[in-house]
Amino acid sequence: MQTELSKELGVEHALFGFTPFPAVAAAISRAGGFGVLGAVRYTAPDDLKRDLDWIEAHVDGRPYGLDVVMPAKKVEGPKNQTLTEADVEAMIPEGHRQFIRDTLAKYGVPELADGEASGWRITGWMEQVARSQLDVAFDYPIKLLANALGSPPADVVQRAHDQGILVAALAGSARHARKHKDAGIDIVVAQGYEAGGHTGEIASMVLTPEVVDAVAPLPVLAAGGIGSGQQMAAALALGAQGVWLGSIWLTTTEAELPSPVLVQKLLAAGSGDTVRSRALTGKPARQLRTEWTDAWDDPHGPGTLPMPLQGLLVAEAVTRIQKYEVEPLLGTPVGQIVGRMNSERSVQAVVDDLTRGFEKAVDRINRIAGRSQQ
Amino acid sequence: MQTELSKELGVEHALFGFTPFPAVAAAISRAGGFGVLGAVRYTAPDDLKRDLDWIEAHVDGRPYGLDVVMPAKKVEGPKNQTLTEADVEAMIPEGHRQFIRDTLAKYGVPELADGEASGWRITGWMEQVARSQLDVAFDYPIKLLANALGSPPADVVQRAHDQGILVAALAGSARHARKHKDAGIDIVVAQGYEAGGHTGEIASMVLTPEVVDAVAPLPVLAAGGIGSGQQMAAALALGAQGVWLGSIWLTTTEAELPSPVLVQKLLAAGSGDTVRSRALTGKPARQLRTEWTDAWDDPHGPGTLPMPLQGLLVAEAVTRIQKYEVEPLLGTPVGQIVGRMNSERSVQAVVDDLTRGFEKAVDRINRIAGRSQQ
């Protein structure tokens, strides 16, 4: 399963795996795919350094990449000064904080212990945090730098190119994809409606070829709805040079989800059990539908705040929900492909299933096309 | 492009075209696909008879089918008696009628002339209307009977099977698809989120293989997001035995849309210019987003009524909007593939483009799979 892009990156399969877990990223690369570590949850550069060291030690020399989140629009104060996390916290209305207290109390969610920090802060949305991650990452031999929101700033693209690192950016529309091309991006990840995390409204079947046409000759990776070899074949038939999978790794044995209850929810969920909600970050992101997302999406509630306020607002609550495994509220970003995630398997088993399924899908399409099989 | 199903039906391409226009249906069948005439807009059985006669005279002996709409849930009165159209009309609140008068007045939409009937009534949603259509259709050599909402009643399935007619039904989830299988349906059309008309939330990339697995060994047609040969190849890679296309025919030269302004809107629209709205029928149906759908979807408005009330409620208004070509309000059911409908072409040209594109997509997937080309 080779495209120009997979050859350029020196991987066996044109299969890119995005994951917040170093063990999963390394296992994807070892299995012949291209592992991409999501850096958004690292608040301390030293933690990222520790995990990149770990990957280096476990990736058997295979290529891998890093995914950061730099929002296209900065949060700025009245005089355009860069805001600190405390400044942003101060912008959150008290009514929203009360809504969280009330909702958590309704479900009897315990407080964190004294001095216990919220382990889940997505301050990585803020550019200065992402930049501190990059300062660490550029010391490692990463082959790809992906940005999940908008194009990265020009100096970051330049710095990556100077080090021979390809730059990828996610897009939910042809218009966004063209902006990436104009910004000097090397690879566009077309993120369909069905994908986990931040998504637009256009489904992969329509989005992928639109983005391919919009940015040609740049390579496009298809993301959203891909968890089988058939879906991989479909994405490549649509003109993608590879596939970008995120959700499917969440239930691998190498993943380190914070809660066994959450793993069980993922294994039990059907494709209709996700929702595109602003509850987690302030921008529409597909995730498990829970009573927590319902509360935020309720027209009679206070509604969500814009990014990055919503992420800061809910950070401690999400930590508490995860720590105490409060089942009705417990969720995670995941795509509609969750309906196919029905057993815990190793990353290698997932990759084997994907590549075998791809070959079978190619056999089938050749039979339909009336071409004899090789 | 042959599957077991296309061979069984005796067509050259496993390509099913749904259309409200007899000239389009006949042209699809003549081009080697399988034309399916949508019957929902016929209120008088004689009109349907006239158009089926026309198709018979123009289809060159090729097979074709009919699509009706029988809602799974009947509208029933307090004593379960069958309701007439007048009974249903009486269930519509005056506030909703006033909202329509106000909205049309705001845009200066003229009244119909005295005695001029609403040409667009979707009373075909009501079972008794669909049954009168079927009484006509069973006199013709149709090869396929499709039902757009739920499984048809058992006696209708039996009557079709007695005449050697295959029965298809649309499904937006694996659960609905299994119900169809239990009801003795022969073919399931998996209607993805991106499709025009009534749709669920699951995108084709995820829905198609789910439905294939759910109803195996029944054949599945993929619907939603398909307007190119690449997309056809993708749908077949996902396990479908054929594709079901509706939107793409709307801008063919054989189509008879009521308004040139509407044709221009379709040609200009991008994939992001549709919305899943209850404005037209009371159930979520994808259509062009217009100021009319915005008015119905506005949380400060009266909201929509359930099927079939909404369809009756808006029938006259839609006729007026179409007749007087009131641009900001003018819409039609159409899928996200509208972004690719950028020129008026003949049905034959569309089919040629689809089949050529399919062959090229198969070439590409074989190169990626490392298989030499034939």
XYZ file of C-alpha atoms in Angstrom:
748
model
C 0.000 0.000 0.000
C 2.320 2.646 -1.356
C 1.765 6.177 -2.583
C 4.254 8.882 -3.491
C 3.867 10.288 0.010
C 4.438 6.991 1.814
C 7.534 6.435 -0.309
C 8.802 9.937 0.500
C 8.359 9.274 4.207
C 9.817 5.794 3.967
C 6.903 3.844 5.427
C 5.473 0.527 4.298
C 1.795 1.502 4.425
C 0.229 4.870 3.523
C -1.437 4.762 6.911
C -1.031 7.580 9.413
C -2.089 7.072 13.009
C -2.786 10.009 15.291
C -2.761 9.254 19.009
C -2.148 10.987 22.349
C -0.264 7.896 23.604
C 3.489 7.449 22.947
C 3.228 3.635 23.110
C 0.569 3.672 20.397
C 2.506 6.098 18.183
C 5.642 3.961 18.385
C 3.686 0.747 17.748
C 2.025 2.239 14.639
C 5.422 3.144 13.204
C 6.884 -0.253 14.121
C 3.939 -1.927 12.339
C 4.826 -0.128 9.113
C 2.504 2.857 9.424
C 3.385 6.401 10.450
C 2.713 7.240 14.092
C 1.855 10.833 15.010
C 1.899 11.858 18.675
C -0.730 14.417 19.672
C 0.941 17.031 21.867
C -2.096 19.049 22.902
C -2.384 17.542 26.368
C 1.198 18.261 27.376
C 1.345 21.325 29.575
C 4.978 20.928 30.631
C 7.667 20.768 27.922
C 9.601 18.286 30.085
C 6.736 15.796 29.896
C 6.783 15.992 26.110
C 10.576 15.561 26.172
C 10.223 12.442 28.347
C 7.679 10.900 25.968
C 9.637 11.742 22.817
C 12.680 10.116 24.440
C 10.540 7.050 25.064
C 9.350 6.958 21.453
C 12.924 7.322 20.183
C 13.878 4.309 22.286
C 10.951 2.200 21.072
C 10.370 3.085 17.435
C 13.151 0.900 15.983
C 14.368 3.781 13.852
C 11.072 4.113 12.000
C 9.761 7.591 11.114
C 7.146 9.350 13.247
C 5.611 12.782 13.693
C 4.062 15.255 16.102
C 0.669 16.988 16.099
C 0.209 20.354 17.802
C -2.748 22.718 18.009
C -2.211 26.327 17.110
C -5.513 28.121 16.631
C -5.600 30.406 13.611
C -7.114 33.141 15.770
C -5.250 34.153 18.902
C -7.021 35.206 22.056
C -5.957 38.789 22.505
C -6.590 41.421 25.100
C -7.907 44.941 24.454
C -4.429 46.166 23.462
C -3.555 43.039 21.467
C -1.202 41.926 24.206
C -0.681 38.199 24.522
C -2.888 36.851 27.274
C -1.754 34.528 30.017
C -3.798 31.550 31.108
C -4.916 33.588 34.136
C -6.144 36.393 31.878
C -8.219 33.902 29.927
C -9.575 32.296 33.105
C -10.765 35.735 34.190
C -12.882 36.017 31.025
C -15.089 33.084 32.047
C -18.518 34.177 33.353
C -19.455 33.067 36.856
C -22.768 31.661 35.579
C -20.906 29.064 33.569
C -18.805 28.053 36.571
C -21.997 27.701 38.613
C -23.542 25.542 35.870
C -20.585 23.174 36.154
C -20.820 23.053 39.950
C -24.552 22.335 39.709
C -24.155 19.653 37.054
C -21.355 17.865 38.908
C -23.316 18.064 42.179
C -26.376 16.568 40.480
C -24.319 13.486 39.598
C -22.501 13.422 42.937
C -19.048 13.892 41.370
C -16.477 14.210 44.208
C -14.007 17.084 44.438
C -10.310 16.593 43.695
C -8.140 16.158 46.772
C -6.447 19.278 48.197
C -3.487 20.229 46.045
C -4.415 17.705 43.353
C -4.109 19.393 39.977
C -6.385 19.006 37.044
C -4.495 16.529 34.878
C -6.401 17.439 31.796
C -5.877 21.017 30.713
C -5.975 21.811 27.057
C -3.899 24.908 27.348
C -2.076 23.485 24.327
C -4.721 25.376 22.349
C -2.838 28.533 23.258
C -0.070 29.498 20.897
C 2.612 30.096 23.531
C 2.080 26.572 24.884
C 2.245 25.075 21.401
C 5.459 27.010 20.741
C 7.095 25.643 23.875
C 6.146 22.159 22.656
C 7.742 22.900 19.301
C 10.973 24.074 20.933
C 11.206 20.598 22.411
C 10.059 18.730 19.314
C 12.518 20.321 16.911
C 15.338 18.625 18.868
C 13.986 15.234 17.790
C 14.195 13.668 14.306
C 10.467 14.034 13.632
C 9.539 13.692 9.946
C 6.122 15.359 10.082
C 4.615 18.242 12.002
C 0.818 18.434 11.882
C -1.390 21.280 13.044
C -4.976 20.530 13.975
C -6.433 24.044 13.713
C -5.593 26.296 10.792
C -2.177 26.753 9.211
C 0.783 27.124 11.580
C 2.518 30.536 11.598
C 4.962 31.174 8.736
C 8.041 31.038 10.968
C 7.054 27.593 12.253
C 6.560 26.303 8.702
C 9.957 27.762 7.756
C 11.689 26.223 10.753
C 10.174 22.815 9.947
C 11.195 23.039 6.299
C 14.725 24.080 7.293
C 14.951 20.811 9.226
C 13.456 18.753 6.372
C 10.207 18.211 8.255
C 6.979 18.013 6.236
C 4.129 20.150 7.552
C 0.539 18.909 7.527
C -2.646 20.751 8.473
C -6.215 19.608 8.949
C -9.033 21.056 6.852
C -12.784 20.504 6.896
C -13.478 22.319 3.636
C -11.839 22.984 0.277
C -11.600 26.659 1.220
C -9.551 25.907 4.338
C -7.421 23.492 2.355
C -6.558 26.206 -0.191
C -5.524 28.502 2.672
C -3.124 25.812 3.861
C -1.653 25.505 0.376
C -1.172 29.271 0.245
C 0.577 29.100 3.624
C 3.185 26.683 2.283
C 1.814 23.526 3.930
C 3.033 20.243 2.395
C 0.148 17.875 3.200
C -3.543 18.511 3.830
C -5.511 16.184 6.084
C -9.139 16.277 4.885
C -11.118 15.808 8.084
C -14.657 14.623 7.305
C -17.826 15.199 9.299
C -17.718 11.627 10.652
C -14.277 12.075 12.215
C -13.554 12.316 15.922
C -12.428 15.656 17.307
C -12.860 18.954 15.507
C -14.861 18.504 12.314
C -16.836 20.464 9.774
C -20.119 19.532 8.118
C -18.852 17.875 4.919
C -18.633 14.084 4.961
C -15.454 12.303 3.801
C -17.089 10.883 0.647
C -17.588 14.440 -0.623
C -14.765 16.234 1.188
C -11.810 14.051 0.176
C -12.028 14.501 -3.622
C -12.927 18.191 -3.182
C -9.790 18.803 -1.152
C -7.673 16.704 -3.537
C -8.860 18.880 -6.438
C -8.452 22.090 -4.420
C -4.801 21.622 -3.463
C -3.375 19.457 -6.284
C -0.564 18.531 -6.624
C -0.220 18.571 -2.819
C -0.887 15.172 -1.237
C -4.064 14.748 0.807
C -4.687 12.333 3.668
C -8.291 11.253 4.251
C -9.527 11.377 7.840
C -12.932 10.483 9.201
C -14.798 7.203 9.188
C -11.784 5.000 8.507
C -11.262 1.891 10.591
C -11.174 -0.981 8.124
C -9.304 -1.958 4.993
C -12.451 -1.389 2.937
C -12.619 2.170 4.202
C -8.923 2.614 3.501
C -9.480 1.443 -0.088
C -12.440 3.808 -0.404
C -10.392 6.776 0.818
C -7.588 5.996 -1.620
C -10.125 5.569 -4.462
C -11.281 9.095 -3.617
C -7.818 10.393 -4.483
C -6.126 10.490 -1.079
C -2.424 9.601 -0.851
C -2.997 7.973 2.497
C -5.362 7.669 5.421
C -5.251 9.391 8.796
C -6.792 7.343 11.608
C -7.314 8.544 15.151
C -10.253 6.875 16.870
C -9.411 3.265 16.057
C -6.319 3.278 18.342
C -8.268 4.285 21.453
C -9.241 0.688 22.178
C -5.843 -0.859 21.420
C -4.025 -2.634 24.208
C -1.214 -0.047 24.014
C -3.588 2.884 24.650
C -3.672 4.422 28.096
C -7.170 5.763 28.475
C -7.710 7.141 31.978
C -10.647 4.877 32.793
C -11.647 1.231 32.222
C -15.285 2.378 32.308
C -14.558 4.668 29.369
C -12.974 1.794 27.442
C -16.128 -0.257 28.011
C -18.286 2.643 26.804
C -16.206 2.863 23.616
C -16.398 -0.886 22.995
C -20.189 -0.812 23.487
C -20.935 2.365 21.502
C -22.560 2.264 18.059
C -21.907 4.610 15.170
C -24.934 6.672 16.228
C -23.620 7.262 19.752
C -21.422 10.263 18.970
C -22.314 13.929 18.710
C -20.658 16.987 17.223
C -20.584 19.255 20.262
C -18.819 22.387 21.452
C -18.798 21.040 25.015
C -15.105 20.132 25.126
C -13.267 23.010 23.451
C -15.776 25.620 22.268
C -15.503 24.462 18.647
C -17.612 21.610 17.209
C -15.800 18.362 17.968
C -17.199 14.857 17.541
C -17.181 12.840 20.762
C -19.180 10.233 22.622
C -22.612 11.603 23.351
C -23.056 11.707 27.129
C -25.265 13.433 29.668
C -22.401 15.943 29.932
C -22.552 16.868 26.226
C -26.360 16.878 26.428
C -26.179 19.400 29.281
C -23.973 21.740 27.248
C -26.012 21.302 24.067
C -29.324 21.857 25.889
C -30.940 25.063 24.551
C -32.161 25.763 28.090
C -28.607 25.661 29.504
C -25.977 28.424 29.437
C -24.418 27.112 26.224
C -20.707 26.827 25.549
C -18.014 29.517 25.492
C -15.663 30.131 22.571
C -12.243 28.460 22.339
C -10.068 28.542 24.418
C -12.421 29.571 27.240
C -14.560 26.418 27.127
C -11.525 24.137 27.376
C -10.221 25.965 30.450
C -13.715 26.103 31.940
C -14.327 22.352 31.769
C -10.763 21.118 32.419
C -11.138 20.410 36.131
C -14.643 18.971 35.705
C -13.437 16.567 32.995
C -10.581 15.464 35.247
C -13.018 14.755 38.071
C -15.442 12.895 35.792
C -12.577 10.742 34.507
C -10.948 10.162 37.888
C -14.164 9.056 39.557
C -15.432 7.330 36.395
C -18.855 8.929 36.519
C -20.379 6.741 33.836
C -23.226 8.945 32.489
C -20.878 11.922 32.062
C -17.781 10.086 30.882
C -16.800 10.688 27.272
C -13.936 11.271 24.851
C -13.420 12.605 21.341
C -14.123 9.759 18.925
C -15.521 9.395 15.413
C -18.509 7.484 14.060
C -16.127 4.570 13.461
C -16.538 3.830 17.189
C -19.323 1.475 16.070
C -16.622 -0.841 14.702
C -14.376 -0.666 17.799
C -15.766 -3.753 19.510
C -12.724 -5.489 20.987
C -9.364 -4.586 22.506
C -6.585 -5.479 20.073
C -2.917 -4.692 19.731
C -1.840 -1.945 17.339
C -0.147 -4.620 15.231
C -3.424 -6.581 15.010
C -5.275 -3.426 13.912
C -2.683 -2.676 11.221
C -2.748 -6.302 9.999
C -6.550 -6.161 9.798
C -6.389 -2.872 7.885
C -3.839 -4.060 5.327
C -5.497 -7.465 4.810
C -8.895 -5.795 4.439
C -7.406 -3.378 1.931
C -6.163 -6.239 -0.246
C -9.569 -7.929 -0.129
C -11.309 -4.678 -1.072
C -8.963 -4.300 -4.048
C -9.756 -7.878 -5.109
C -13.464 -7.090 -4.940
C -13.246 -3.844 -6.891
C -11.243 -5.614 -9.588
C -13.905 -8.316 -9.878
C -16.584 -5.624 -10.235
C -14.489 -3.843 -12.842
C -14.175 -7.124 -14.747
C -10.384 -7.245 -14.385
C -8.776 -10.574 -13.749
C -6.992 -10.911 -10.429
C -3.263 -10.973 -10.123
C -19.034 -2.398 -13.697
C -20.956 -5.514 -12.802
C -22.138 -6.962 -9.518
C -24.447 -9.892 -8.820
C -27.306 -7.421 -8.482
C -26.644 -5.598 -11.739
C -26.463 -8.965 -13.508
C -29.743 -10.062 -11.933
C -31.430 -6.877 -13.130
C -29.805 -7.068 -16.549
C -28.101 -3.675 -16.563
C -24.646 -2.774 -17.837
C -23.567 -0.615 -14.868
C -24.370 -1.175 -11.173
C -25.595 2.395 -11.120
C -29.096 3.278 -9.959
C -30.505 6.710 -10.663
C -33.417 8.092 -8.666
C -35.279 11.004 -10.247
C -38.698 12.642 -10.236
C -38.439 13.189 -14.021
C -39.551 10.471 -16.494
C -37.154 11.718 -19.188
C -34.214 11.374 -16.787
C -35.291 7.909 -15.614
C -35.579 6.655 -19.179
C -32.243 8.212 -20.165
C -30.459 6.579 -17.209
C -31.760 3.165 -18.252
C -30.913 3.795 -21.905
C -27.356 4.738 -20.846
C -26.891 1.344 -19.194
C -27.852 2.271 -15.649
C -31.101 1.573 -13.848
C -33.580 4.480 -13.795
C -35.967 4.777 -10.850
C -38.895 7.188 -11.117
C -39.849 8.901 -7.869
C -43.646 8.808 -7.558
C -44.119 10.951 -4.464
C -45.163 14.084 -6.319
C -47.950 12.405 -8.288
C -51.287 13.168 -6.705
C -53.450 11.803 -9.542
C -52.958 8.156 -10.575
C -53.645 9.173 -14.187
C -50.603 11.452 -14.209
C -48.406 8.582 -13.076
C -49.982 6.353 -15.763
C -49.224 8.962 -18.411
C -45.570 9.200 -17.355
C -45.074 5.440 -17.087
C -46.522 5.147 -20.610
C -43.972 7.729 -21.718
C -41.108 5.826 -20.100
C -42.254 2.560 -21.694
C -42.137 4.287 -25.085
C -38.665 5.767 -24.485
C -36.699 3.221 -22.495
C -35.776 0.948 -25.435
C -36.838 -2.119 -23.499
C -34.302 -1.498 -20.723
C -35.312 -2.225 -17.109
C -36.482 0.534 -14.763
C -38.181 0.946 -11.401
C -40.458 3.069 -9.255
C -39.929 4.735 -5.878
C -42.861 5.421 -3.563
C -43.049 6.821 -0.044
C -45.006 4.904 2.525
C -44.260 6.166 6.009
C -43.750 3.422 8.559
C -46.087 5.230 10.960
C -49.544 6.114 9.703
C -51.312 9.292 10.739
C -54.331 8.023 12.585
C -57.306 9.666 14.233
C -58.480 9.099 17.823
C -60.299 5.881 16.827
C -57.516 4.674 14.518
C -59.618 5.514 11.483
C -57.728 6.423 8.331
C -57.546 10.169 7.986
C -58.338 12.083 4.841
C -56.173 14.920 3.626
C -58.793 17.335 4.986
C -58.554 15.715 8.439
C -54.804 16.200 8.401
C -55.111 19.798 7.184
C -57.354 20.484 10.169
C -54.580 19.377 12.546
C -52.312 22.258 11.470
C -52.176 25.087 14.049
C -53.233 28.549 12.885
C -49.971 30.032 14.239
C -47.975 28.036 11.713
C -50.197 29.181 8.850
C -49.742 32.765 10.016
C -45.945 32.291 10.110
C -46.066 31.238 6.463
C -48.234 34.228 5.496
C -45.859 36.567 7.339
C -42.726 35.040 5.828
C -44.083 35.117 2.277
C -45.314 38.701 2.764
C -41.872 39.731 4.024
C -40.374 38.593 0.711
C -43.273 39.927 -1.373
C -44.239 36.512 -2.723
C -47.421 36.918 -4.841
C -50.546 34.801 -4.308
C -51.510 32.081 -6.749
C -54.203 33.094 -9.237
C -57.825 32.306 -8.372
C -58.519 28.633 -8.925
C -54.824 27.866 -9.473
C -53.940 24.753 -7.534
C -50.779 24.096 -5.619
C -48.805 21.980 -8.036
C -46.544 20.646 -5.369
C -48.333 18.599 -2.735
C -46.521 15.744 -1.145
C -49.664 13.868 -0.232
C -47.775 10.862 -1.578
C -46.450 10.598 1.975
C -49.904 9.281 2.895
C -50.361 5.544 2.534
C -53.630 5.697 0.611
C -52.013 7.908 -2.027
C -48.997 5.607 -2.302
C -51.346 2.628 -2.684
C -53.219 4.269 -5.540
C -49.811 4.852 -7.206
C -48.953 1.195 -6.740
C -52.241 0.084 -8.307
C -51.112 1.917 -11.419
C -47.467 0.815 -11.275
C -48.155 -2.904 -10.972
C -49.662 -2.796 -14.487
C -46.225 -1.887 -15.863
C -43.189 -4.175 -16.208
C -41.211 -2.440 -13.456
C -38.281 -4.499 -12.145
C -37.792 -2.682 -8.834
C -40.053 -1.064 -6.280
C -38.304 1.163 -3.766
C -39.736 2.671 -0.603
C -38.144 5.773 0.805
C -39.459 5.604 4.373
C -39.485 2.357 6.295
C -40.419 -1.067 4.953
C -43.517 -1.242 2.753
C -46.476 -3.188 4.197
C -46.274 -6.988 3.924
C -49.053 -7.236 1.324
C -47.212 -4.791 -0.944
C -43.962 -6.783 -0.654
C -45.902 -9.974 -1.423
C -47.625 -8.435 -4.434
C -44.289 -7.227 -5.804
C -42.651 -10.613 -5.301
C -45.606 -12.354 -6.978
C -44.882 -10.232 -10.045
C -41.121 -10.871 -9.899
C -40.379 -7.304 -8.772
C -37.474 -6.733 -6.379
C -38.269 -4.532 -3.385
C -35.763 -1.986 -2.072
C -35.981 0.224 1.002
C -33.852 3.109 2.233
C -32.123 2.939 5.611
C -30.020 5.452 7.517
C -28.786 3.015 10.162
C -27.919 -0.661 10.547
C -30.917 -1.059 12.857
C -33.350 0.162 10.196
C -31.627 -2.014 7.629
C -32.151 -5.123 9.765
C -35.857 -4.247 10.056
C -36.057 -4.184 6.276
C -34.419 -7.581 6.059
C -36.915 -8.959 8.573
C -39.745 -7.495 6.467
C -38.626 -9.508 3.433
C -37.031 -6.631 1.516
C -34.606 -7.683 -1.252
C -32.247 -4.680 -1.436
C -31.266 -2.075 1.152
C -30.283 1.422 0.048
C -27.866 2.772 2.688
C -28.612 6.481 2.710
C -25.720 8.424 4.216
C -25.786 11.741 6.076
C -24.432 13.582 3.018
C -27.328 12.468 0.791
C -30.111 14.697 -0.477
C -33.603 14.164 0.929
C -34.338 12.256 4.112
C -31.128 11.258 5.862
C -29.841 10.114 9.213
C -26.668 11.179 11.011
C -24.252 8.450 9.855
C -22.015 9.321 6.907
C -21.694 6.930 3.953
C -18.072 5.980 4.757
C -19.268 4.448 8.034
C -22.860 3.562 7.131
C -22.300 1.523 3.960
C -20.126 -1.249 5.454
C -22.263 -1.314 8.607
C -25.395 -1.922 6.568
C -23.609 -4.467 4.351
C -22.623 -6.427 7.462
C -26.061 -6.002 9.052
C -28.109 -7.474 6.186
C -25.674 -9.883 4.458
C -26.236 -11.642 2.124
C -28.789 -9.060 0.926
C -27.324 -6.611 -1.595
C -26.797 -3.010 -0.492
C -26.770 0.111 -2.652
C -24.739 3.059 -1.376
C -26.456 6.444 -1.482
C -25.114 9.800 -0.406
C -22.170 11.788 -1.669
C -21.804 9.962 -4.981
C -21.412 11.969 -8.175
C -18.120 10.831 -9.671
C -16.474 7.600 -10.711
C -14.048 7.901 -7.777
C -16.976 8.040 -5.387
C -18.577 5.088 -7.171
C -15.363 3.096 -6.726
C -15.230 4.102 -3.060
C -18.822 2.976 -2.459
C -18.150 -0.379 -4.124
C -14.921 -0.796 -2.115
C -17.097 -0.333 0.985
C -19.026 -3.470 0.039
C -21.999 -2.042 -1.851
C -23.352 -3.954 -4.864
C -24.131 -0.702 -6.607
C -24.619 3.008 -6.141
C -27.851 4.990 -5.853
C -27.563 8.545 -7.172
C -30.268 11.193 -6.924
C -28.876 14.718 -6.789
C -26.534 14.500 -9.764
C -29.417 14.254 -12.267
C -31.047 17.510 -11.169
C -28.786 19.586 -13.412
C -28.971 17.279 -16.448
C -30.453 18.674 -19.639
C -33.284 16.123 -19.412
C -34.375 17.303 -15.948
C -37.431 19.510 -15.687
C -36.838 21.636 -12.629
C -39.596 24.191 -12.211
C -37.300 27.214 -12.287
C -34.202 28.368 -14.200
C -33.227 30.396 -11.126
C -33.185 27.183 -9.107
C -30.959 25.518 -11.698
C -28.530 28.423 -11.399
C -28.566 28.143 -7.609
C -27.715 24.441 -7.880
C -24.898 25.073 -10.359
C -23.438 27.773 -8.094
C -23.827 25.954 -4.749
C -20.868 24.450 -2.900
C -20.858 21.309 -0.790
C -21.376 23.455 2.310
C -24.538 25.094 0.999
C -26.974 22.384 2.062
C -28.681 21.805 5.386
C -30.462 18.878 7.028
C -33.781 20.506 7.846
C -37.323 19.485 8.741
C -38.694 22.454 6.776
C -39.955 20.458 3.791
C -41.578 17.350 5.232
C -41.284 17.368 9.012
C -38.449 14.826 8.972
C -34.770 15.800 8.558
C -34.082 16.063 4.835
C -30.974 17.507 3.229
C -31.709 20.405 0.867
C -30.275 23.677 -0.324
C -29.950 26.024 2.616
C -32.147 29.059 1.947
C -33.737 31.871 3.908
C -36.823 29.633 3.909
C -35.044 26.747 5.694
C -33.361 29.276 8.001
C -36.794 30.627 8.977
C -38.053 27.152 9.891
C -34.839 26.190 11.686
C -34.746 29.458 13.654
C -35.151 28.673 17.380
C -37.182 31.871 17.698
C -39.686 30.717 15.048
C -42.631 28.323 15.500
C -40.554 25.308 14.402
C -41.726 22.568 12.090
C -44.648 20.151 12.434
C -44.348 16.365 12.208
C -44.766 14.492 8.933
C -47.148 14.645 7.083
C -48.428 17.937 8.549
C -45.363 19.987 7.567
C -45.531 18.852 3.931
C -49.188 19.840 3.646
C -48.547 23.092 5.512
C -45.820 24.305 3.161
C -47.151 22.891 -0.130
C -48.843 26.046 -1.387
C -45.994 28.275 -0.190
C -43.392 26.140 -1.977
C -45.458 26.280 -5.173
C -45.599 30.063 -4.929
C -41.876 30.384 -4.210
C -41.100 28.195 -7.216
C -43.620 29.818 -9.550
C -42.434 33.340 -8.830
C -38.780 32.254 -8.492
C -38.230 34.072 -5.206
C -34.479 33.589 -5.155
C -33.656 33.827 -1.420
C -36.376 31.273 -0.552
C -35.976 28.931 -3.508
C -34.576 25.493 -2.714
C -34.809 21.779 -3.411
C -33.712 18.543 -1.791
C -30.109 17.921 -2.822
C -27.045 16.283 -1.289
C -23.580 17.640 -0.482
C -22.524 16.466 -3.938
C -24.179 19.654 -5.223
C -20.683 21.162 -4.974
C -19.686 19.049 -7.975
C -22.793 19.916 -10.065
C -21.266 22.821 -11.943
C -22.539 22.457 -15.505
C -25.641 21.243 -17.308
C -24.907 17.945 -19.030
C -26.942 15.193 -20.645
C -27.678 12.057 -18.637
C -25.500 10.121 -21.082
C -22.579 12.502 -20.451
C -22.977 12.048 -16.688
C -23.023 8.249 -17.020
C -19.985 8.323 -19.314
C -18.134 10.497 -16.807
C -19.073 8.143 -13.956
C -17.960 4.979 -15.734
C -14.721 6.496 -17.076
C -13.919 7.922 -13.648
C -14.578 4.528 -12.108
C -12.046 2.849 -14.411
C -9.439 5.502 -13.580
C -10.056 5.073 -9.854
C -9.579 1.313 -10.216
C -6.305 1.935 -12.093
C -5.124 4.169 -9.262
C -6.052 1.776 -6.472
C -4.223 -1.020 -8.291
C -1.089 1.118 -8.555
C -1.279 1.858 -4.816
C -1.780 -1.847 -4.102
C 1.296 -2.614 -6.202
C -0.639 -4.673 -8.731
C 0.307 -4.346 -12.361
C -2.352 -2.895 -14.608
C -4.279 -4.924 -17.148
